[in-house]
Amino acid sequence: MRISVDQDVCIGAGQCALTAPQVFTQDDDGLSEVLPGREDGHGSPLVREAARACPVSAITVAET
C-alpha cells in the first residue's frame, strides 16, 4: 500500500489525522500529511477509512 496526500487539494479538515493518527498528521499550516516512514500505512486498518473521511478526496491509497 502507498499513501499520499495532495496538499494542493487538502483543506485541512483533519479527518484523516483524527481517524488514523498513527499515519497522518497536520503540518504548521494545518494541511494533512503522512507521517515520515508511514507511507505504507504502517499496518493500520483505518487508512482507507481516513481516505474516505476526507471531504475533498485529497488522500490516495494505492496498492503496490
CSV table of C-alpha atoms in Angstrom, one decimal:
chain,number,residue,atom,x,y,z
A,1,MET,CA,0.0,0.0,0.0
A,2,ARG,CA,1.2,3.5,-0.8
A,3,ILE,CA,-0.5,6.6,0.7
A,4,SER,CA,-0.2,10.2,-0.4
A,5,VAL,CA,-1.9,13.5,0.4
A,6,ASP,CA,-2.4,16.1,-2.4
A,7,GLN,CA,-1.7,19.3,-0.5
A,8,ASP,CA,-3.0,21.4,-3.4
A,9,VAL,CA,-6.4,19.8,-2.7
A,10,CYS,CA,-6.3,19.5,1.1
A,11,ILE,CA,-8.3,22.0,3.0
A,12,GLY,CA,-7.0,20.9,6.5
A,13,ALA,CA,-10.3,19.4,7.8
A,14,GLY,CA,-8.1,17.0,9.8
A,15,GLN,CA,-10.4,14.0,9.4
A,16,CYS,CA,-7.5,11.8,8.4
A,17,ALA,CA,-5.5,12.7,11.5
A,18,LEU,CA,-8.5,12.1,13.7
A,19,THR,CA,-9.2,8.7,12.1
A,20,ALA,CA,-5.7,7.3,11.7
A,21,PRO,CA,-3.4,9.4,13.9
A,22,GLN,CA,-0.6,6.8,13.7
A,23,VAL,CA,-0.4,7.5,9.9
A,24,PHE,CA,-1.5,11.1,9.4
A,25,THR,CA,-0.7,14.5,11.0
A,26,GLN,CA,-1.2,18.1,10.1
A,27,ASP,CA,1.6,20.5,9.3
A,28,ASP,CA,2.1,24.0,10.6
A,29,ASP,CA,-0.4,25.4,8.0
A,30,GLY,CA,-3.0,22.8,9.1
A,31,LEU,CA,-2.7,20.7,6.0
A,32,SER,CA,-2.6,17.0,6.3
A,33,GLU,CA,0.5,14.9,5.6
A,34,VAL,CA,1.6,11.4,6.0
A,35,LEU,CA,4.0,10.9,8.9
A,36,PRO,CA,7.5,10.1,7.9
A,37,GLY,CA,8.0,6.4,7.4
A,38,ARG,CA,4.3,5.7,7.4
A,39,GLU,CA,3.7,6.0,3.6
A,40,ASP,CA,2.9,2.3,3.6
A,41,GLY,CA,0.1,2.7,6.1
A,42,HIS,CA,2.1,1.1,8.9
A,43,GLY,CA,-0.4,-1.8,9.0
A,44,SER,CA,-3.3,0.5,10.1
A,45,PRO,CA,-6.7,-0.9,9.2
A,46,LEU,CA,-8.0,2.7,9.4
A,47,VAL,CA,-6.1,4.2,6.4
A,48,ARG,CA,-8.9,3.5,3.9
A,49,GLU,CA,-11.5,4.9,6.3
A,50,ALA,CA,-9.4,8.0,6.7
A,51,ALA,CA,-9.2,8.4,2.9
A,52,ARG,CA,-13.0,8.1,2.7
A,53,ALA,CA,-13.5,10.6,5.5
A,54,CYS,CA,-11.6,13.3,3.6
A,55,PRO,CA,-14.2,15.8,2.4
A,56,VAL,CA,-12.2,16.8,-0.7
A,57,SER,CA,-10.7,13.4,-1.6
A,58,ALA,CA,-7.1,14.6,-1.1
A,59,ILE,CA,-5.8,11.2,0.1
A,60,THR,CA,-4.8,8.5,-2.4
A,61,VAL,CA,-4.3,4.9,-1.2
A,62,ALA,CA,-2.7,2.8,-3.9
A,63,GLU,CA,-2.0,-0.9,-3.8
A,64,THR,CA,1.7,-1.7,-4.5
